[in-house]
């Protein structure tokens, strides 16, 4: 039995809209195809003057369309300020994410990698780990970190933690759905050779797949598992 077969309720926490598709889109689609419940949490929202209202509404609509394609059961939009999480008291961020983890009770949690270049990713990772503390009878029994192109690979690997995956999820049958979902983010997709391009996303899936003799895969770091 594979790891995917043991997951009944998953939660993917993304700092910003599209991170969840870039890092976990194929895995989300595979879980949904198996009839599993998947919640997606978007931790931040653009606030003026850095982001205008129309831009924010567009990207949230794009996320909803992408999630519908992937089979996400429910999308939760939090209101923490994008690109300004370092100004938010840690206790507030921790409480916001912890409330959803307690409400949804996932058995598997997918998080951004703590070594990502964007500091929002690091802060969301830390807050989610606080929310997932193994206390009491109910907490996520599996925690994995995903990679996000242009964030995970742009960090300084000799100065910060480097992404060295030890879990590979076969998404050979779901890569097309992942690419289609990413295409919903018209405001975010860039032409190749920009990393946030369809070509790069497909290439990364092929590289990760080739590591384990599969046509396409998503790579993760297993943070904790309680068996």
Coordinates of N, CA, C and O in Angstrom, one line a residue, residues 66-178:
X66 N -8.9 26.7 -10.6 CA -7.9 25.6 -10.6 C -8.2 24.5 -9.6 O -8.1 23.3 -9.9
X67 N -8.7 24.9 -8.5 CA -9.1 23.9 -7.5 C -10.3 23.1 -7.9 O -10.3 21.9 -7.6
X68 N -11.2 23.7 -8.6 CA -12.3 22.9 -9.1 C -11.9 21.8 -10.1 O -12.3 20.7 -10.1
X69 N -10.9 22.2 -10.9 CA -10.3 21.2 -11.9 C -9.6 20.1 -11.1 O -9.7 18.9 -11.6
X70 N -8.9 20.4 -10.1 CA -8.2 19.4 -9.3 C -9.0 18.5 -8.4 O -8.6 17.4 -8.0
X71 N -10.2 19.0 -8.1 CA -11.1 18.2 -7.2 C -11.0 18.6 -5.8 O -11.3 17.8 -4.9
X72 N -10.5 19.8 -5.5 CA -10.4 20.3 -4.1 C -11.8 20.3 -3.5 O -12.7 20.9 -4.1
X73 N -11.9 19.8 -2.3 CA -13.2 19.8 -1.6 C -13.6 21.2 -1.1 O -14.8 21.6 -1.2
X74 N -12.6 22.0 -0.6 CA -12.9 23.3 -0.1 C -11.7 24.1 0.0 O -10.6 23.6 0.3
X75 N -11.8 25.4 -0.4 CA -10.7 26.3 -0.4 C -11.0 27.4 0.7 O -12.1 27.9 0.8
X76 N -10.0 27.6 1.6 CA -10.1 28.5 2.7 C -9.1 29.7 2.4 O -7.9 29.5 2.3
X77 N -9.6 30.9 2.3 CA -8.8 32.1 2.1 C -8.7 32.8 3.4 O -9.7 33.3 4.0
X78 N -7.5 32.9 3.9 CA -7.2 33.7 5.1 C -6.9 35.1 4.6 O -6.6 35.4 3.4
X79 N -6.8 36.0 5.5 CA -6.7 37.5 5.2 C -5.3 38.1 5.6 O -5.2 39.3 5.7
X80 N -4.4 37.3 5.9 CA -3.1 37.8 6.3 C -2.4 38.5 5.1 O -2.6 38.1 3.9
X81 N -1.7 39.6 5.3 CA -1.2 40.4 4.2 C 0.0 39.7 3.4 O 1.0 39.3 4.0
X82 N -0.2 39.6 2.1 CA 0.8 39.0 1.3 C 2.1 39.8 1.2 O 2.0 41.1 1.2
X83 N 3.2 39.1 1.3 CA 4.5 39.8 1.2 C 4.8 40.7 2.4 O 5.8 41.5 2.4
X84 N 3.9 40.6 3.5 CA 4.1 41.4 4.7 C 3.9 40.5 5.9 O 3.5 41.1 7.0
X85 N 4.0 39.2 5.8 CA 3.8 38.4 7.0 C 4.7 38.6 8.1 O 4.4 38.4 9.3
X86 N 5.9 39.2 7.8 CA 6.8 39.5 8.9 C 6.3 40.6 9.8 O 6.9 40.8 10.9
X87 N 5.3 41.3 9.4 CA 4.7 42.3 10.2 C 3.5 41.8 11.1 O 3.0 42.6 11.9
X88 N 3.1 40.6 10.9 CA 2.0 40.0 11.6 C 2.6 39.3 12.9 O 3.5 38.6 12.8
X89 N 2.0 39.6 14.0 CA 2.4 38.9 15.2 C 2.3 37.4 15.0 O 1.3 36.9 14.5
X90 N 3.3 36.7 15.5 CA 3.4 35.2 15.3 C 2.2 34.6 15.9 O 1.6 33.6 15.3
X91 N 1.7 35.0 17.0 CA 0.6 34.4 17.7 C -0.7 34.5 16.8 O -1.5 33.5 16.8
X92 N -0.9 35.6 16.1 CA -2.0 35.7 15.2 C -2.0 34.7 14.0 O -3.0 34.1 13.7
X93 N -0.8 34.6 13.4 CA -0.7 33.7 12.3 C -0.8 32.3 12.7 O -1.5 31.5 12.1
X94 N -0.2 32.0 13.9 CA -0.3 30.6 14.4 C -1.8 30.3 14.7 O -2.3 29.2 14.3
X95 N -2.5 31.2 15.3 CA -3.9 30.9 15.7 C -4.8 30.8 14.4 O -5.7 29.9 14.4
X96 N -4.5 31.6 13.4 CA -5.4 31.5 12.2 C -5.2 30.2 11.5 O -6.2 29.6 11.0
X97 N -4.0 29.7 11.4 CA -3.8 28.4 10.8 C -4.2 27.2 11.7 O -4.9 26.3 11.2
X98 N -4.0 27.4 13.0 CA -4.4 26.3 13.9 C -5.9 26.1 13.9 O -6.3 25.0 14.1
X99 N -6.6 27.2 13.8 CA -8.1 27.1 13.8 C -8.6 26.2 12.7 O -9.5 25.4 12.8
X100 N -8.0 26.3 11.5 CA -8.4 25.5 10.3 C -7.9 24.1 10.5 O -8.7 23.2 10.1
X101 N -6.7 23.9 11.0 CA -6.3 22.5 11.2 C -7.2 21.8 12.2 O -7.6 20.6 11.9
X102 N -7.6 22.5 13.2 CA -8.5 21.9 14.2 C -9.8 21.6 13.6 O -10.5 20.6 13.9
X103 N -10.3 22.5 12.8 CA -11.6 22.4 12.2 C -11.7 21.3 11.2 O -12.6 20.5 11.2
X104 N -10.7 21.2 10.3 CA -10.7 20.2 9.2 C -10.1 18.9 9.6 O -10.4 17.9 8.9
X105 N -9.3 18.8 10.6 CA -8.7 17.6 11.1 C -8.1 16.7 10.0 O -8.5 15.5 9.8
X106 N -7.1 17.3 9.3 CA -6.5 16.4 8.2 C -5.6 15.4 8.9 O -5.0 15.6 10.0
X107 N -5.4 14.3 8.2 CA -4.4 13.3 8.7 C -3.1 13.5 8.0 O -2.0 13.0 8.4
X108 N -3.1 14.3 6.8 CA -1.8 14.6 6.1 C -1.8 16.1 5.8 O -2.8 16.7 5.4
X109 N -0.7 16.7 6.1 CA -0.5 18.1 5.9 C 0.7 18.4 4.9 O 1.8 17.8 5.1
X110 N 0.4 19.2 3.9 CA 1.4 19.5 2.9 C 1.7 21.0 3.1 O 0.9 21.9 3.0
X111 N 3.0 21.3 3.3 CA 3.5 22.7 3.6 C 4.5 23.2 2.7 O 5.3 22.4 2.1
X112 N 4.7 24.5 2.6 CA 5.8 25.0 1.8 C 7.1 24.7 2.5 O 7.1 24.6 3.7
X113 N 8.2 24.6 1.8 CA 9.5 24.3 2.3 C 10.0 25.4 3.1 O 10.0 26.6 2.7
X114 N 10.5 25.2 4.3 CA 10.9 26.2 5.2 C 12.2 27.0 4.7 O 12.4 28.1 5.1
X115 N 12.9 26.4 3.8 CA 14.1 27.1 3.2 C 13.8 27.9 2.0 O 14.8 28.4 1.4
X116 N 12.5 28.1 1.6 CA 12.2 28.9 0.4 C 12.7 30.3 0.5 O 12.8 30.9 1.6
X117 N 13.0 30.9 -0.6 CA 13.5 32.3 -0.7 C 12.5 33.3 -0.1 O 12.9 34.2 0.6
X118 N 11.2 33.1 -0.4 CA 10.2 34.1 0.0 C 9.9 33.8 1.5 O 9.6 32.7 2.0
X119 N 10.1 34.9 2.3 CA 10.0 34.7 3.8 C 8.6 34.3 4.2 O 8.4 33.7 5.2
X120 N 7.5 34.7 3.4 CA 6.2 34.3 3.7 C 6.1 32.7 3.8 O 5.4 32.2 4.7
X121 N 6.9 32.0 3.0 CA 6.8 30.6 3.0 C 7.4 30.1 4.3 O 6.8 29.1 4.9
X122 N 8.5 30.6 4.7 CA 9.1 30.2 6.0 C 8.1 30.4 7.2 O 8.0 29.5 8.0
X123 N 7.5 31.6 7.2 CA 6.6 31.9 8.3 C 5.4 31.0 8.3 O 4.9 30.6 9.4
X124 N 4.8 30.7 7.1 CA 3.7 29.8 7.0 C 4.1 28.4 7.5 O 3.3 27.7 8.2
X125 N 5.3 27.9 7.1 CA 5.7 26.6 7.5 C 5.8 26.6 9.1 O 5.3 25.6 9.7
X126 N 6.4 27.6 9.7 CA 6.5 27.6 11.1 C 5.2 27.6 11.8 O 4.9 26.8 12.8
X127 N 4.2 28.4 11.3 CA 2.9 28.5 11.9 C 2.2 27.1 11.8 O 1.5 26.7 12.7
X128 N 2.3 26.5 10.6 CA 1.6 25.2 10.4 C 2.2 24.1 11.3 O 1.5 23.3 11.8
X129 N 3.5 24.2 11.6 CA 4.1 23.2 12.5 C 3.6 23.4 13.9 O 3.5 22.4 14.6
X130 N 3.4 24.6 14.3 CA 2.8 24.9 15.6 C 1.4 24.3 15.7 O 1.0 23.6 16.6
X131 N 0.7 24.5 14.6 CA -0.7 24.0 14.5 C -0.8 22.5 14.6 O -1.8 21.9 15.0
X132 N 0.3 21.9 14.0 CA 0.3 20.4 13.9 C 1.0 19.7 15.0 O 1.3 18.5 14.9
X133 N 1.3 20.4 16.1 CA 1.9 19.7 17.3 C 1.2 18.5 17.7 O 0.0 18.4 17.7
X134 N 2.0 17.4 17.9 CA 1.4 16.1 18.2 C 0.9 16.0 19.6 O 1.4 15.3 20.5
X135 N -0.2 16.8 19.9 CA -0.8 16.8 21.2 C -2.2 16.2 21.2 O -3.0 16.5 20.3
X136 N -2.6 15.5 22.2 CA -3.9 14.9 22.3 C -4.1 13.8 21.3 O -3.2 13.2 20.8
X137 N -5.4 13.5 21.0 CA -5.8 12.4 20.2 C -5.8 12.7 18.7 O -5.6 11.8 17.9
X138 N -6.0 14.0 18.4 CA -6.2 14.3 17.0 C -5.1 15.3 16.5 O -5.1 16.5 17.0
X139 N -4.3 15.0 15.6 CA -3.3 15.9 14.9 C -2.9 15.2 13.6 O -3.1 14.0 13.4
X140 N -2.4 16.0 12.7 CA -1.9 15.4 11.4 C -0.8 14.4 11.7 O 0.2 14.7 12.3
X141 N -1.0 13.2 11.2 CA 0.0 12.1 11.5 C 1.1 12.1 10.4 O 2.1 11.3 10.6
X142 N 0.9 12.8 9.4 CA 2.0 12.9 8.3 C 2.1 14.3 7.9 O 1.1 15.0 7.5
X143 N 3.3 14.8 7.9 CA 3.6 16.2 7.4 C 4.7 16.2 6.4 O 5.8 15.6 6.6
X144 N 4.4 16.8 5.2 CA 5.3 16.8 4.1 C 5.5 18.2 3.6 O 4.6 19.0 3.7
X145 N 6.7 18.5 3.1 CA 7.0 19.8 2.6 C 7.2 19.7 1.1 O 7.8 18.8 0.6
X146 N 6.6 20.6 0.3 CA 6.6 20.6 -1.1 C 7.6 21.7 -1.7 O 8.0 22.6 -0.9
X147 N 7.9 21.6 -2.9 CA 8.8 22.5 -3.6 C 8.0 23.5 -4.5 O 7.0 23.1 -5.1
X148 N 8.4 24.7 -4.5 CA 7.8 25.7 -5.4 C 8.8 26.4 -6.3 O 9.8 27.0 -5.8
X149 N 8.6 26.2 -7.6 CA 9.6 26.8 -8.5 C 9.7 28.3 -8.3 O 8.7 28.9 -8.0
X150 N 10.9 28.8 -8.4 CA 11.3 30.2 -8.2 C 11.3 30.6 -6.8 O 11.6 31.7 -6.5
X151 N 11.1 29.7 -5.9 CA 11.2 30.0 -4.4 C 12.1 29.0 -3.8 O 13.1 29.3 -3.2
X152 N 11.8 27.7 -3.9 CA 12.6 26.6 -3.3 C 14.0 26.6 -3.9 O 15.0 26.5 -3.2
X153 N 14.1 26.7 -5.2 CA 15.4 26.5 -5.8 C 16.2 27.8 -5.9 O 17.4 27.8 -6.3
X154 N 15.7 28.9 -5.5 CA 16.4 30.2 -5.6 C 17.1 30.5 -4.2 O 17.8 31.5 -4.1
X155 N 16.8 29.8 -3.2 CA 17.4 30.0 -1.9 C 18.9 29.7 -1.9 O 19.4 29.0 -2.9
X156 N 19.7 30.1 -0.9 CA 21.1 29.8 -0.8 C 21.3 28.4 -0.1 O 21.2 28.4 1.1
X157 N 21.5 27.3 -0.8 CA 21.5 26.0 -0.2 C 22.6 25.8 0.8 O 22.5 24.9 1.6
X158 N 23.7 26.5 0.7 CA 24.8 26.3 1.7 C 24.6 27.2 3.0 O 25.3 27.0 4.0
X159 N 23.6 28.1 2.9 CA 23.4 29.0 4.0 C 22.0 28.7 4.7 O 21.8 29.0 5.8
X160 N 21.1 28.1 3.9 CA 19.8 27.8 4.4 C 19.6 26.3 4.1 O 20.3 25.7 3.3
X161 N 18.5 25.7 4.7 CA 18.2 24.3 4.4 C 18.0 24.1 2.9 O 17.4 24.9 2.2
X162 N 18.5 23.0 2.3 CA 18.3 22.7 0.9 C 17.2 21.6 0.8 O 17.0 20.8 1.7
X163 N 16.5 21.7 -0.3 CA 15.4 20.8 -0.6 C 16.0 19.5 -1.1 O 16.4 19.4 -2.2
X164 N 15.9 18.4 -0.2 CA 16.4 17.1 -0.6 C 15.3 16.1 -0.4 O 15.1 15.6 0.7
X165 N 14.5 15.9 -1.4 CA 13.3 15.1 -1.3 C 13.6 13.6 -0.9 O 14.5 13.0 -1.4
X166 N 12.7 13.1 -0.1 CA 12.7 11.6 0.2 C 11.4 10.9 0.0 O 11.3 9.7 0.3
X167 N 10.4 11.7 -0.6 CA 9.1 11.1 -1.0 C 8.8 11.6 -2.4 O 8.9 12.7 -2.7
X168 N 8.5 10.6 -3.2 CA 8.1 10.9 -4.6 C 6.7 10.4 -4.9 O 6.5 9.2 -4.7
X169 N 5.8 11.2 -5.3 CA 4.4 10.8 -5.6 C 4.3 10.7 -7.1 O 4.5 11.7 -7.8
X170 N 3.9 9.6 -7.6 CA 3.7 9.4 -9.0 C 2.5 10.1 -9.5 O 1.3 9.8 -9.0
X171 N 2.6 11.1 -10.4 CA 1.5 11.8 -10.9 C 1.4 11.7 -12.5 O 0.9 12.5 -13.2
X172 N 1.9 10.5 -12.9 CA 1.9 10.3 -14.4 C 0.5 10.4 -15.0 O 0.4 10.9 -16.1
X173 N -0.5 9.9 -14.3 CA -1.8 10.0 -14.8 C -2.5 11.3 -14.5 O -3.7 11.5 -14.8
X174 N -1.8 12.3 -13.8 CA -2.5 13.5 -13.4 C -1.7 14.8 -13.8 O -2.1 15.9 -13.4
X175 N -0.6 14.6 -14.5 CA 0.2 15.7 -14.9 C -0.6 16.7 -15.8 O -0.4 17.9 -15.7
X176 N -1.4 16.1 -16.7 CA -2.1 17.0 -17.6 C -3.1 17.8 -16.8 O -3.3 19.0 -17.1
X177 N -3.7 17.3 -15.8 CA -4.7 18.0 -15.0 C -3.9 19.1 -14.2 O -4.4 20.2 -14.0
X178 N -2.7 18.8 -13.7 CA -1.9 19.8 -13.0 C -1.6 21.0 -13.9 O -1.7 22.2 -13.5

